[in-house]
Amino acid sequence: MMDLDILKVRDASDVEDAVRAALAAGRPLEIVGHGSKRVLGRPVDAAAVLDLSALAAVTLYEPHELVLTVAAGAALTDVVTLLADHGQQLAFEPMDVRPLLGGEDAGTIGGMLGAALSGPRRIKAGGARDHFLGFSAVSGFGETFKAGGRVVKNVTGYDLCKLMAGSWGTLAVMTEVTLKVLPKAEAETTLMLRGLDAATANRAMTAALGSPHDVSGAAHLPASGLRGPCAGLAAGAATTLVRVEGIDVSVADRVAALRRELAGFGAVEAIEGEPSKAAWQAIRDVVPFAAGGALGAWPVWRIVCPPARGCALGEELARESGGEAVYDCGGGLIWLALPPLPDAGAALVHARAGAAGGHAMLFRAAAPLRASVAVFPPLASGLAALNRRVKVGFDPHDLFNRGRLHAMTEAS
Amino acid sequence: MSILMPEFDKAVMARRGDIVTALRAIVPGEGVICESRELVPYETDGLTAYRQPPLVVVLPETTAQVAAVLRYCHDNGIKVVPRGAGTSLSGGALPLGDGVLLGLGKFKRIRDIDFDNRVVVTEPGVTNLAISQAVAHAGFYYAPDPSSQIACTIGGNVAENAGGVHCLKYGVTSNNVLGCEIVLMNGEIVRIGGKGCEQPGYDLLGVVNGSEGLLGVITEITVRILQKPATARALMVGFASVEAAGACVAEVIGGGIIPGGMEMMDRLAIHAAEAFVHAGYPLDVEALLLVELDGPVAEVDALIGRVEAIARGCGATTVQVSHSEEERLLFWAGRKAAFPAVGRISPDYLCMDGTIPRGKLPEALARIRELSVKYGLQVANVFHAGDGNLHPLILYDANVPGEMDRAEACGADILRACVDLGGVLTGEHGVGIEKRDLMPTMFSEIDLKQQQRLKCAFDSGGLLNPGKVFPTLHCCAELGYMHVHGGKLAFPDLPRF
C-alpha cells in the first residue's frame, strides 16, 4: 500500500470518470472514505486510492418522513449528530470501530454500509441492510446506476441495496445513499444479572428474547473478558445485560415483568438513562477488547451464529485457544479475542463456527496475518461460485478492492 | 391486454411429448399434468385478466426432483415458470405457452420449529398463516401478514417480498427471512443463510427476496418468529378532508410513534365497505384513518391517548377507540373487506400498488382524482398510509368494449404520478407483467441492464420466468456479462477475481 496515487474526487461524475480511466488502464482501485476500515478484510491490491471523502453533502433529510439521503462520503459522526438533533437515530446502532481498531476516525456512511456492522439493537430493529432504501453507484463497467428509492415499501426491481450492504466495496462505488431513520426511544432501562456462567447466561438471554417484552439488547460479558474499565461495568464478575426501550410507562411495565421472568437466574439489578446507554455503546464497540486495553494486541474474530448456541461455541473456542469471548445479540454475535497464534486460529475458528451453523470473520489482525489466512469464511462451492458470478456482474475486471474478500488461490 | 409476452418457441412446443415423458421420469405418478382440461386451473394467477395455459405442469415433491427438472429444462433450452399458490397480483406466475409451470404446492411441510433461536424452517408451499398457527401455542407468530395470508404461500411471499398491514412496524418479508435453499436454473442447489442474523458472502438472501421467481426456485425457507404483542387496540378517525387525514399520518409518525398498522380509506371505499360489512364507519367523512397500536398494555393505552390528541389537533371530525377485541376487529372488518366490497359495486376493478413519500398523500389523491375524471372511471382508494403504499382500485366493466384498456391506461398514469412524486411503481405486489413496461419511468436503461446482470449470475440463459419484470430481454453477452467457468472467466487475459 505504498506510494499509491490518490484520486480525490469532487462529485459523482468525477467518480465515473475515475472508474472509466481505471478500467481503460487496467489499474485496480481501493475505495476509501475516511479510511477507518482499511484494516478490515484482506489487504487490498490496488494501483490507486479512490478517495470519496469530499462527497459529504446531506442531500435530503425529512424527519417527518423518516428518510435521509447523503453522499457516501458523509462522516458517520456528523450524520449521527444531525439525527440526534431531531431526536432520531440509525436504529441498527452502527458500530464505531475506533475503540477496537484504535483509529482516529469513525468513518463514513458509505463505509458503514459497505461493512454493514450493526450493533446490539439488530435483534429488534434489523441490520444496516434493513434500513438501506436506495443508492446511486458506479459499477465496474464504468456506468452510473441507481437502485431502490426513498420509500420503505418498494419491490420495484431487485433489492440491490441488500447486496451492496456488506459487500466491502467490491461490487460498485456508492456515491449517494438513502436510509430509513427512526425516532430515538424516550427511555431505556438495562437489567443486569451477575456471576452467571456462559451456558446459564445464554439461557437467560433466550428467555428474555423469547418473552413478549420487546427486548432491544441482550449481551453477556464473562468475568475474564472484562480486564479493564468498561463503561462503569464492575469487573470481577460476569455480567449479563438485557435492555428495554420505549416510552416511560412501557419501559417500567416491561422491566417489572422481565424482573419476574429473570428472577430464577439470580438477583436482578437495573441501570437507566446515561449509564445504560454507555454500557450498550461499550458492547457495540467491543470495548472489552479495545486496542488500548489489556487484550489490545490480540487478534479478534467476529462470529455470527444461531443465538441459542452462541455461548457454547464461544466457550469452546475460548477454552481451546486460551482466548476470551464476549457475546451480543442474545448469543448470536460472538467477539473472540485469541492470544497470538501462527494462523490467528483461523482453521479452528472457521471449522467450529461453520459446524455450529455460523460463520466468522477475522476482524482485527496485523496486515501480514490478514494477507495469509482466510479472513472471511470459506464458502460452500456452489455458493462461492454464485458469489463470484455476482461479482462479475458488477465488476468484471475486479477493479474494486481487489483481494479484500478472498485470496486469488481460494477463488480459483 | 396490452402486455406482450415473448414469442413462443415453436420448436420447444413441438417437442411437448418428449418433454412430458422426460418430466414423468423425474416426477412419477400424478406429478406431471398435461391434459388441457387439467391445465385450466394453472392458466392465471391473481391478475386474472391475463390467461395462458402452460406447456405442461410439473409438481415435484423433493428438492432433488426440482433440481432434476430444472437441469433437464436447462439442458434442453426449456423455459420454466415457478408458482406457489398463484395469488400474485402482478402476473408473476402467469404461465408461458412454451414453458414448464413448476408448482411448489407439494412442499407443505414445516421442517423445524426452533423456539430457542426464534425461527421456523419451512418448505415453500406452506401458507403464510399456517406458520403463525404452528407456533401460536407458544405465543409466537410470523409478522408479515399479506391480506391473502390464508392462501398465499411463504415461497411466494419470499419471491414477491410480500408486505401487509403490520409491516410498518415489523418489516416486510425480507426483514424476516434468515435463510433459504434455492435451486438454480442449472439444477445446482445453493443454501444461503441459516438461523443466524447474517450470512457469509454477499447478501444474496436480500436479492432472492423480491426476485419474482427470476433467480431461482426456493425449496426451503428459514423465517424469524416473534412473540405476539400483549395487546392491540385501534382508533377509527374520520376527517373532513384527505389533507387533514394525511397531516395526521405525518404527525403520528413524526411524533415518534410507529403504529402496528395505519390504514386510510377514501369516501368511495368507506361507503362500499360500510354497505358490505356494517362496521359502523362514519359516512359523512372524506377520509377514514384506522390506527392500531400494539404492545404492552400500558404502552398501548398511553399511545392511544397520544394519537387521539394528534388526531383532534389535525381536525378529526369523529374519533372512536376500541375498548374490546370485538370492537377492534369490527373496525378492521371494513378495511379487510374493502376489495370485495368494491367488487360488489363494480363488475371489475384493477388494484394498483404504488408507493409515495407519506407527505405527498394529499397531492397523490388530487392527481388520482384528476385521472379518474380524465378516464371517466371511478377510483376507490385504500392505503397503507403509514408507509405511503397506495392501493387505488380502478372500477371498470370488462364487458364494455375498451373499458379495460382505459382502466389499464389510468392505472399506468397513476403509477407514473407516484414515481413523479418521489415514489415507486410497486410497494408490495411486484412488477410481474403488470408493471413491466413501466419500469423505464423509474429506471434508466443502464439501471435495468445492471439489474439484468445480476440475473445473469443466477440464470445465464434467461430461462427462468422470462417476460416478467424487465421490459426488454437482453442475452447476457449483450449486457457485457462474462461467462465464468470453474471459477475462471472465459477470457484469460482479464484480471481475476
XYZ file of N, CA and C in Angstrom, chain A residues 20 26 45 62-67 88 116-118 122-124 126 129-131 139 141 143-160 162-163 165-168 170-171 180 182-183 186 205-207 209-214 245-251 253-254 302 304-309 329-330 332 357-359 377 379 381-394 396-398 402 405-408 411-412, chain B residues 115-118 140 160-161 163-164 167-168 172 174-175 177 182 184 186 188 190-192 195-207 209-212 214-215 224 227-228 230 250-251 253-254 256-258 296-299 302-303 306 353 355-360 384 387 389 422-431 439 442-444 446-447 450-458 469-470 479-482 484 486-489 494-497:
654
model
N -13.788 4.936 -15.090
C -13.555 4.665 -16.523
C -12.072 4.693 -16.858
N -6.577 -0.528 -16.732
C -6.436 -1.790 -16.001
C -5.801 -1.587 -14.634
N -5.183 -5.122 -3.100
C -4.170 -4.993 -4.147
C -4.651 -3.905 -5.114
N -35.669 14.591 5.841
C -37.034 14.944 6.194
C -37.431 14.140 7.431
N -37.247 14.750 8.606
C -37.515 13.994 9.844
C -38.925 13.402 9.893
N -39.921 14.142 9.419
C -41.287 13.617 9.462
C -41.468 12.416 8.534
N -40.640 12.349 7.494
C -40.721 11.223 6.553
C -39.800 10.083 6.973
N -38.998 10.318 8.012
C -38.042 9.311 8.494
C -37.077 8.888 7.388
N -36.601 9.851 6.616
C -35.724 9.490 5.498
C -34.570 10.487 5.374
N -33.687 11.670 16.467
C -33.736 10.451 15.649
C -32.384 9.736 15.647
N -21.465 -2.997 6.841
C -22.730 -3.466 7.444
C -22.546 -3.981 8.872
N -21.839 -3.214 9.684
C -21.603 -3.638 11.066
C -22.685 -3.052 11.970
N -23.689 -3.843 12.251
C -24.803 -3.366 13.052
C -24.548 -3.680 14.523
N -29.740 -4.839 16.654
C -30.029 -5.637 15.453
C -31.107 -6.685 15.711
N -31.139 -7.220 16.918
C -32.117 -8.273 17.232
C -33.550 -7.766 17.155
N -33.743 -6.464 17.326
C -35.103 -5.909 17.289
C -35.346 -5.093 16.021
N -33.295 -4.888 13.197
C -32.661 -5.315 11.954
C -31.276 -4.702 11.804
N -28.583 -3.387 6.476
C -29.274 -3.778 5.237
C -30.759 -3.450 5.279
N -31.340 -3.565 6.488
C -32.782 -3.402 6.616
C -33.208 -1.929 6.646
N -32.250 -1.030 6.693
C -32.548 0.406 6.762
C -32.035 1.140 5.535
N -20.603 1.285 -11.384
C -20.228 -0.130 -11.457
C -18.837 -0.278 -12.054
N -18.299 -1.527 -14.716
C -18.430 -1.291 -16.155
C -18.212 0.197 -16.456
N -20.239 2.534 -15.358
C -21.560 3.125 -15.575
C -22.185 3.539 -14.252
N -22.828 4.703 -14.250
C -23.565 5.141 -13.067
C -24.961 4.538 -13.097
N -25.332 3.873 -12.020
C -26.673 3.294 -11.953
C -27.262 3.563 -10.575
N -28.580 3.386 -10.501
C -29.251 3.567 -9.215
C -30.161 2.369 -8.962
N -30.528 2.216 -7.709
C -31.474 1.153 -7.351
C -32.223 1.586 -6.106
N -33.390 0.964 -5.892
C -34.198 1.303 -4.729
C -34.868 2.647 -4.903
N -35.105 3.335 -3.797
C -35.792 4.614 -3.844
C -35.672 5.296 -2.500
N -36.671 6.111 -2.151
C -36.630 6.800 -0.859
C -37.809 6.389 0.022
N -38.543 5.374 -0.400
C -39.668 4.900 0.404
C -39.371 3.493 0.929
N -39.990 3.166 2.061
C -39.703 1.885 2.706
C -40.337 0.718 1.948
N -41.591 0.922 1.528
C -42.291 -0.158 0.827
C -41.935 -0.068 -0.653
N -41.089 -0.952 -1.121
C -40.638 -0.872 -2.500
C -40.173 -2.235 -2.976
N -40.859 -2.799 -3.960
C -40.405 -4.065 -4.542
C -40.195 -3.908 -6.051
N -39.823 -2.685 -6.452
C -39.653 -2.418 -7.873
C -38.238 -2.804 -8.311
N -38.097 -3.980 -8.872
C -36.776 -4.461 -9.296
C -36.070 -5.153 -8.132
N -34.905 -5.746 -8.430
C -34.160 -6.441 -7.383
C -33.729 -5.456 -6.303
N -33.670 -5.957 -5.079
C -33.289 -5.124 -3.939
C -31.756 -5.073 -3.844
N -31.162 -4.271 -4.716
C -29.695 -4.222 -4.781
C -29.078 -3.571 -3.541
N -29.574 -4.427 -0.515
C -29.153 -5.515 0.365
C -27.819 -6.092 -0.123
N -27.689 -6.166 -1.431
C -26.459 -6.731 -1.994
C -25.258 -5.816 -1.713
N -24.978 -3.714 0.817
C -24.675 -3.705 2.251
C -23.795 -4.912 2.579
N -22.651 -4.662 3.144
C -21.761 -5.770 3.491
C -20.959 -6.318 2.331
N -20.899 -5.570 1.218
C -20.120 -6.051 0.070
C -18.678 -5.541 0.121
N -18.333 -4.789 1.162
C -16.962 -4.341 1.390
C -16.367 -3.598 0.194
N -16.683 -4.082 -2.945
C -16.146 -4.912 -4.030
C -17.077 -5.011 -5.239
N -18.264 -4.386 -5.166
C -19.201 -4.520 -6.288
C -19.330 -3.235 -7.095
N -33.402 4.767 5.913
C -34.540 4.966 6.800
C -33.990 5.349 8.169
N -35.121 6.485 12.336
C -36.226 6.247 13.274
C -36.064 7.115 14.521
N -37.200 7.363 15.196
C -37.094 8.146 16.431
C -36.285 7.409 17.484
N -37.675 7.100 24.045
C -37.753 8.122 25.089
C -37.045 7.677 26.359
N -30.693 -15.044 28.400
C -30.937 -14.167 27.235
C -32.029 -14.752 26.342
N -31.998 -16.083 26.174
C -33.022 -16.732 25.349
C -34.409 -16.536 25.964
N -34.483 -16.629 27.291
C -35.765 -16.419 27.966
C -36.254 -14.986 27.743
N -35.416 -12.898 25.298
C -35.737 -12.652 23.882
C -36.981 -13.430 23.448
N -37.288 -14.495 24.148
C -38.479 -15.264 23.816
C -39.720 -14.765 24.550
N -39.581 -13.676 25.284
C -40.716 -13.087 26.009
C -41.384 -12.035 25.127
N -42.590 -11.612 25.484
C -43.240 -10.566 24.670
C -42.798 -9.156 25.063
N -41.682 -9.006 25.774
C -41.339 -7.691 26.326
C -40.447 -6.850 25.429
N -40.293 -7.264 24.193
C -39.674 -6.417 23.184
C -38.275 -5.945 23.592
N -36.384 -0.629 25.742
C -36.503 0.774 25.351
C -37.947 1.101 24.987
N -38.305 2.366 25.067
C -39.639 2.796 24.663
C -40.090 4.000 25.452
N -41.420 4.178 25.544
C -41.906 5.286 26.361
C -41.853 4.852 27.825
N -41.734 5.845 28.732
C -41.521 5.588 30.165
C -42.409 4.494 30.727
N -43.697 4.689 30.536
C -44.653 3.804 31.179
C -44.501 2.373 30.673
N -44.148 2.252 29.398
C -43.974 0.931 28.810
C -42.699 0.272 29.313
N -41.636 1.062 29.407
C -40.376 0.516 29.905
C -40.564 0.014 31.332
N -43.248 -0.968 32.831
C -44.099 -2.144 32.782
C -43.309 -3.403 32.404
N -42.531 -3.276 31.347
C -41.798 -4.443 30.841
C -40.637 -4.813 31.756
N -14.940 -11.964 14.711
C -16.368 -11.653 14.831
C -17.131 -12.855 14.274
N -20.824 -14.886 13.787
C -22.289 -14.858 13.787
C -22.775 -16.301 13.795
N -23.738 -16.606 14.650
C -24.223 -17.989 14.729
C -25.655 -17.996 15.261
N -26.329 -19.157 15.234
C -27.657 -19.226 15.852
C -27.525 -18.822 17.323
N -28.350 -17.886 17.806
C -28.103 -17.282 19.112
C -28.085 -18.249 20.283
N -28.948 -19.251 20.267
C -29.026 -20.137 21.430
C -27.774 -21.000 21.585
N -26.960 -21.083 20.542
C -25.715 -21.877 20.604
C -24.488 -21.023 20.855
N -26.243 -9.755 20.929
C -27.372 -10.284 20.152
C -27.881 -11.620 20.704
N -27.971 -11.706 22.009
C -28.519 -12.903 22.629
C -27.656 -14.139 22.445
N -26.020 -14.503 19.491
C -25.901 -14.630 18.035
C -24.697 -13.918 17.443
N -23.330 -23.843 12.586
C -24.309 -23.149 11.751
C -24.032 -21.661 11.659
N -22.792 -21.280 11.922
C -22.431 -19.863 11.866
C -21.270 -19.620 10.930
N -20.672 -18.436 11.058
C -19.519 -18.089 10.229
C -18.737 -16.990 10.913
N -15.081 -16.361 5.855
C -15.247 -17.820 5.875
C -15.191 -18.412 4.474
N -16.584 -20.448 1.562
C -17.982 -20.747 1.244
C -18.092 -22.113 0.581
N -18.955 -24.751 -2.216
C -18.513 -24.487 -3.593
C -19.589 -23.833 -4.462
N -20.839 -24.278 -4.339
C -21.896 -23.690 -5.163
C -22.126 -22.231 -4.806
N -22.118 -21.947 -3.513
C -22.334 -20.576 -3.053
C -21.148 -19.690 -3.438
N -19.942 -20.254 -3.349
C -18.747 -19.485 -3.722
C -18.811 -19.116 -5.204
N -19.197 -20.081 -6.029
C -19.270 -19.823 -7.475
C -20.334 -18.764 -7.764
N -21.452 -18.839 -7.060
C -22.516 -17.858 -7.266
C -22.041 -16.469 -6.841
N -21.324 -16.391 -5.724
C -20.750 -15.113 -5.292
C -19.816 -14.536 -6.360
N -18.999 -15.398 -6.956
C -18.069 -14.920 -7.993
C -18.834 -14.415 -9.204
N -19.893 -15.127 -9.576
C -20.668 -14.686 -10.748
C -21.361 -13.353 -10.472
N -21.810 -13.156 -9.224
C -22.417 -11.868 -8.877
C -21.364 -10.759 -8.991
N -20.182 -11.021 -8.469
C -19.094 -10.046 -8.574
C -18.847 -9.682 -10.046
N -18.787 -10.698 -10.882
C -18.531 -10.478 -12.308
C -19.642 -9.629 -12.940
N -20.856 -9.764 -12.422
C -21.972 -8.984 -12.950
C -21.881 -7.501 -12.606
N -21.096 -7.182 -11.590
C -20.970 -5.777 -11.184
C -19.595 -5.202 -11.497
N -16.584 -6.797 -13.498
C -15.996 -7.958 -14.190
C -14.474 -7.951 -14.208
N -13.867 -6.782 -14.129
C -12.405 -6.726 -14.210
C -11.747 -6.640 -12.842
N -12.555 -6.857 -11.798
C -12.028 -6.858 -10.435
C -11.257 -5.574 -10.138
N -9.683 -5.122 -4.857
C -9.233 -6.449 -5.303
C -8.564 -7.211 -4.159
N -11.755 -9.694 -0.116
C -12.568 -10.774 0.461
C -11.836 -12.113 0.467
N -11.185 -12.426 -0.631
C -10.566 -13.745 -0.751
C -9.253 -13.650 -1.504
N -8.351 -14.536 -1.148
C -7.087 -14.619 -1.884
C -7.362 -15.236 -3.249
N -6.501 -14.931 -4.209
C -6.688 -15.454 -5.564
C -6.765 -16.981 -5.570
N -10.086 -18.350 -4.791
C -11.143 -18.102 -5.773
C -11.044 -19.051 -6.950
N -9.852 -19.533 -7.235
C -9.717 -20.327 -8.448
C -9.835 -21.814 -8.162
N -37.862 -22.735 18.953
C -38.255 -21.583 19.782
C -37.037 -20.896 20.408
N -35.988 -21.673 20.743
C -34.819 -21.047 21.378
C -34.140 -20.043 20.450
N -34.084 -20.403 19.163
C -33.486 -19.462 18.208
C -34.542 -18.590 17.527
N -35.799 -18.795 17.889
C -36.914 -17.990 17.395
C -37.009 -18.034 15.860
N -46.044 -17.339 19.850
C -45.290 -16.735 18.755
C -46.160 -16.534 17.511
N -42.003 -12.528 -3.836
C -42.579 -11.200 -4.071
C -42.160 -10.191 -3.003
N -41.446 -10.633 -1.966
C -41.128 -9.783 -0.818
C -42.415 -9.143 -0.290
N -45.639 -7.768 1.742
C -45.778 -6.869 2.885
C -47.011 -7.226 3.689
N -47.853 -6.239 3.933
C -49.058 -6.451 4.733
C -49.268 -5.275 5.656
N -46.453 -4.437 8.361
C -45.036 -4.285 8.015
C -44.504 -2.899 8.354
N -45.395 -1.944 8.620
C -44.931 -0.625 9.049
C -44.049 -0.759 10.284
N -41.107 -5.993 6.154
C -41.661 -6.835 5.098
C -40.973 -8.201 5.146
N -38.542 -9.623 3.558
C -37.073 -9.725 3.542
C -36.460 -9.376 4.889
N -37.154 -8.606 5.717
C -36.641 -8.287 7.045
C -36.865 -9.442 8.022
N -36.739 -12.934 6.964
C -36.232 -14.204 6.434
C -34.734 -14.290 6.719
N -32.115 -22.568 -2.392
C -32.684 -22.339 -3.712
C -32.018 -23.268 -4.716
N -30.886 -23.384 -8.549
C -30.645 -22.508 -9.701
C -31.151 -23.201 -10.977
N -29.692 -24.143 -13.494
C -28.873 -25.262 -13.996
C -28.960 -26.493 -13.089
N -28.297 -26.585 -9.848
C -27.441 -26.516 -8.677
C -28.251 -26.101 -7.445
N -28.247 -24.417 -3.790
C -27.422 -23.496 -3.009
C -28.166 -23.134 -1.726
N -27.454 -23.221 -0.600
C -28.036 -22.779 0.670
C -27.485 -21.406 1.019
N -28.386 -20.511 1.387
C -27.998 -19.146 1.733
C -28.503 -18.848 3.139
N -29.801 -19.943 10.585
C -30.513 -19.464 11.768
C -29.844 -18.250 12.407
N -28.714 -17.840 11.866
C -28.046 -16.636 12.377
C -28.578 -15.404 11.672
N -28.174 -14.222 12.162
C -28.773 -12.998 11.637
C -28.033 -12.466 10.397
N -26.903 -13.049 10.043
C -26.191 -12.614 8.837
C -25.712 -13.848 8.090
N -25.477 -13.693 6.814
C -24.974 -14.787 6.002
C -23.561 -14.456 5.545
N -22.731 -15.462 5.311
C -21.404 -15.182 4.775
C -21.483 -14.856 3.281
N -20.511 -14.114 2.787
C -20.528 -13.738 1.371
C -21.481 -12.582 1.137
N -21.783 -12.312 -0.115
C -22.723 -11.244 -0.440
C -24.114 -11.585 0.093
N -24.891 -10.541 0.348
C -26.234 -10.724 0.894
C -27.186 -11.179 -0.225
N -27.020 -12.428 -0.635
C -27.833 -12.944 -1.741
C -29.278 -13.169 -1.301
N -29.455 -13.395 0.000
C -30.804 -13.539 0.525
C -31.611 -12.267 0.231
N -30.930 -11.137 0.342
C -31.578 -9.854 0.106
C -32.083 -9.693 -1.314
N -31.405 -10.303 -2.276
C -31.883 -10.183 -3.656
C -32.819 -11.323 -4.055
N -35.119 -12.390 -2.050
C -36.392 -11.819 -1.613
C -36.820 -10.764 -2.621
N -37.994 -10.952 -3.204
C -38.477 -9.972 -4.174
C -37.937 -10.184 -5.573
N -37.361 -11.369 -5.848
C -36.795 -11.598 -7.181
C -37.842 -12.141 -8.156
N -39.069 -12.316 -7.698
C -40.208 -12.655 -8.557
C -39.986 -13.914 -9.395
N -37.318 -15.059 -10.728
C -36.393 -14.938 -11.862
C -34.986 -15.437 -11.538
N -34.694 -15.664 -10.246
C -33.319 -16.016 -9.894
C -33.152 -17.495 -9.557
N -37.892 -15.763 10.786
C -37.846 -15.337 12.179
C -39.287 -15.269 12.719
N -42.700 -13.008 19.489
C -43.763 -13.168 20.477
C -44.898 -12.221 20.133
N -46.120 -12.712 20.258
C -47.276 -11.863 19.992
C -47.313 -10.713 20.993
N -48.709 -8.157 23.704
C -49.651 -8.471 24.773
C -51.065 -8.016 24.410
N -48.710 12.088 9.084
C -47.360 12.659 9.210
C -47.053 13.024 10.659
N -48.049 13.558 11.377
C -47.837 13.970 12.771
C -47.588 12.762 13.679
N -46.346 9.741 12.829
C -45.018 9.169 12.552
C -43.928 10.138 12.990
N -44.121 11.411 12.644
C -43.132 12.420 13.020
C -43.030 12.566 14.528
N -42.815 10.272 16.540
C -42.055 9.165 17.105
C -42.881 7.925 17.387
N -44.121 7.885 16.905
C -44.969 6.715 17.148
C -45.004 5.857 15.877
N -44.617 4.604 15.998
C -44.723 3.690 14.860
C -45.850 2.705 15.188
N -47.175 -3.801 24.937
C -47.605 -3.951 26.329
C -48.825 -3.072 26.611
N -49.690 -3.511 27.506
C -50.942 -2.812 27.781
C -50.699 -1.340 28.143
N -49.755 -1.107 29.031
C -49.518 0.267 29.490
C -49.088 1.162 28.323
N -48.250 0.615 27.442
C -47.767 1.385 26.295
C -48.907 1.688 25.328
N -51.224 4.355 26.661
C -50.624 5.694 26.605
C -50.602 6.226 25.178
N -50.227 5.354 24.230
C -50.104 5.822 22.848
C -51.467 6.083 22.209
N -52.131 9.541 23.017
C -51.331 10.482 22.217
C -51.877 10.616 20.792
N -50.698 -0.390 -6.938
C -49.849 -0.648 -5.763
C -48.644 0.279 -5.692
N -46.104 3.315 -4.301
C -45.755 3.904 -3.008
C -45.274 5.335 -3.233
N -45.643 6.227 -2.318
C -45.202 7.627 -2.379
C -44.654 8.022 -1.014
N -43.849 9.076 -0.965
C -43.475 9.603 0.353
C -44.766 9.997 1.091
N -44.856 9.613 2.370
C -46.079 9.867 3.152
C -46.635 11.277 2.983
N -45.741 12.257 3.013
C -46.176 13.652 2.978
C -46.878 14.042 1.684
N -46.766 13.204 0.663
C -47.365 13.524 -0.634
C -48.765 12.915 -0.786
N -52.074 1.754 2.681
C -51.270 1.542 3.885
C -50.637 2.913 4.133
N -46.920 3.773 5.545
C -45.727 3.713 4.709
C -45.990 4.189 3.285
N -48.030 3.448 0.992
C -48.316 2.451 -0.041
C -49.795 2.560 -0.448
N -41.898 11.156 -6.279
C -40.763 10.661 -5.488
C -40.956 9.239 -5.005
N -41.968 8.571 -5.514
C -42.257 7.215 -5.061
C -41.828 6.159 -6.060
N -42.477 5.005 -5.975
C -42.089 3.858 -6.793
C -43.321 3.176 -7.378
N -43.074 2.292 -8.359
C -44.160 1.647 -9.105
C -44.917 0.611 -8.296
N -44.199 -0.057 -7.394
C -44.869 -1.117 -6.655
C -44.284 -1.252 -5.253
N -45.179 -1.287 -4.274
C -44.754 -1.363 -2.885
C -44.719 -2.771 -2.351
N -45.624 -3.631 -2.871
C -45.662 -4.988 -2.326
C -46.222 -6.038 -3.283
N -46.815 -5.627 -4.399
C -47.425 -6.617 -5.294
C -46.457 -7.157 -6.343
N -45.371 -6.459 -6.562
C -44.399 -6.919 -7.549
C -44.622 -6.307 -8.920
N -43.607 -6.390 -9.747
C -43.656 -5.838 -11.104
C -44.376 -6.815 -12.032
N -41.348 0.087 -16.128
C -40.046 0.146 -15.443
C -39.180 1.317 -15.923
N -39.076 4.630 -14.028
C -38.335 4.742 -12.773
C -36.844 4.501 -12.968
N -36.515 3.664 -13.921
C -35.123 3.261 -14.110
C -34.632 3.585 -15.511
N -33.364 3.963 -15.586
C -32.742 4.189 -16.897
C -32.388 2.841 -17.517
N -29.494 1.913 -18.256
C -28.307 1.402 -17.547
C -28.723 0.723 -16.231
N -29.650 1.369 -15.501
C -30.133 0.771 -14.241
C -30.680 -0.636 -14.496
N -28.045 -3.213 -15.353
C -27.301 -3.675 -14.183
C -28.113 -4.724 -13.414
N -29.419 -4.491 -13.311
C -30.273 -5.483 -12.651
C -30.228 -6.814 -13.398
N -30.223 -6.729 -14.719
C -30.235 -7.963 -15.504
C -28.901 -8.706 -15.437
N -27.824 -7.971 -15.176
C -26.535 -8.658 -14.993
C -26.570 -9.518 -13.736
N -27.318 -9.058 -12.732
C -27.484 -9.894 -11.541
C -28.223 -11.183 -11.927
N -29.247 -11.013 -12.735
C -29.989 -12.178 -13.231
C -29.034 -13.152 -13.938
N -28.105 -12.617 -14.714
C -27.155 -13.473 -15.445
C -26.327 -14.343 -14.497
N -26.028 -13.803 -13.305
C -25.225 -14.560 -12.344
C -25.986 -15.788 -11.850
N -27.311 -15.713 -11.864
C -28.134 -16.821 -11.382
C -28.638 -17.706 -12.523
N -40.952 -8.669 -15.170
C -40.127 -7.618 -14.556
C -39.411 -6.703 -15.557
N -38.692 -7.277 -16.520
C -37.877 -6.452 -17.419
C -38.560 -6.252 -18.769
N -25.251 -7.822 -22.471
C -25.133 -6.959 -21.289
C -23.691 -6.782 -20.854
N -22.787 -7.429 -21.574
C -21.380 -7.359 -21.190
C -21.054 -8.327 -20.069
N -22.014 -9.238 -19.786
C -21.771 -10.196 -18.702
C -20.855 -11.294 -19.212
N -19.780 -11.532 -18.485
C -18.802 -12.508 -18.949
C -18.989 -13.846 -18.268
N -18.431 -17.206 -16.469
C -17.457 -17.720 -15.515
C -17.545 -19.235 -15.548
N -15.849 -22.704 -13.821
C -14.922 -23.268 -12.836
C -14.181 -22.190 -12.074
N -14.866 -21.078 -11.835
C -14.253 -20.007 -11.052
C -13.387 -19.093 -11.892
N -13.254 -19.385 -13.178
C -12.397 -18.534 -14.014
C -13.209 -17.911 -15.134
N -12.885 -16.694 -15.449
C -13.517 -16.046 -16.578
C -13.064 -16.720 -17.858
N -7.927 -11.275 -18.818
C -8.550 -10.306 -17.911
C -8.128 -10.569 -16.468
N -8.143 -9.519 -15.670
C -7.797 -9.730 -14.261
C -8.771 -10.712 -13.620
N -8.323 -11.428 -12.628
C -9.123 -12.464 -11.991
C -9.761 -11.933 -10.716
N -10.761 -12.669 -10.269
C -11.422 -12.308 -9.014
C -11.006 -13.291 -7.949
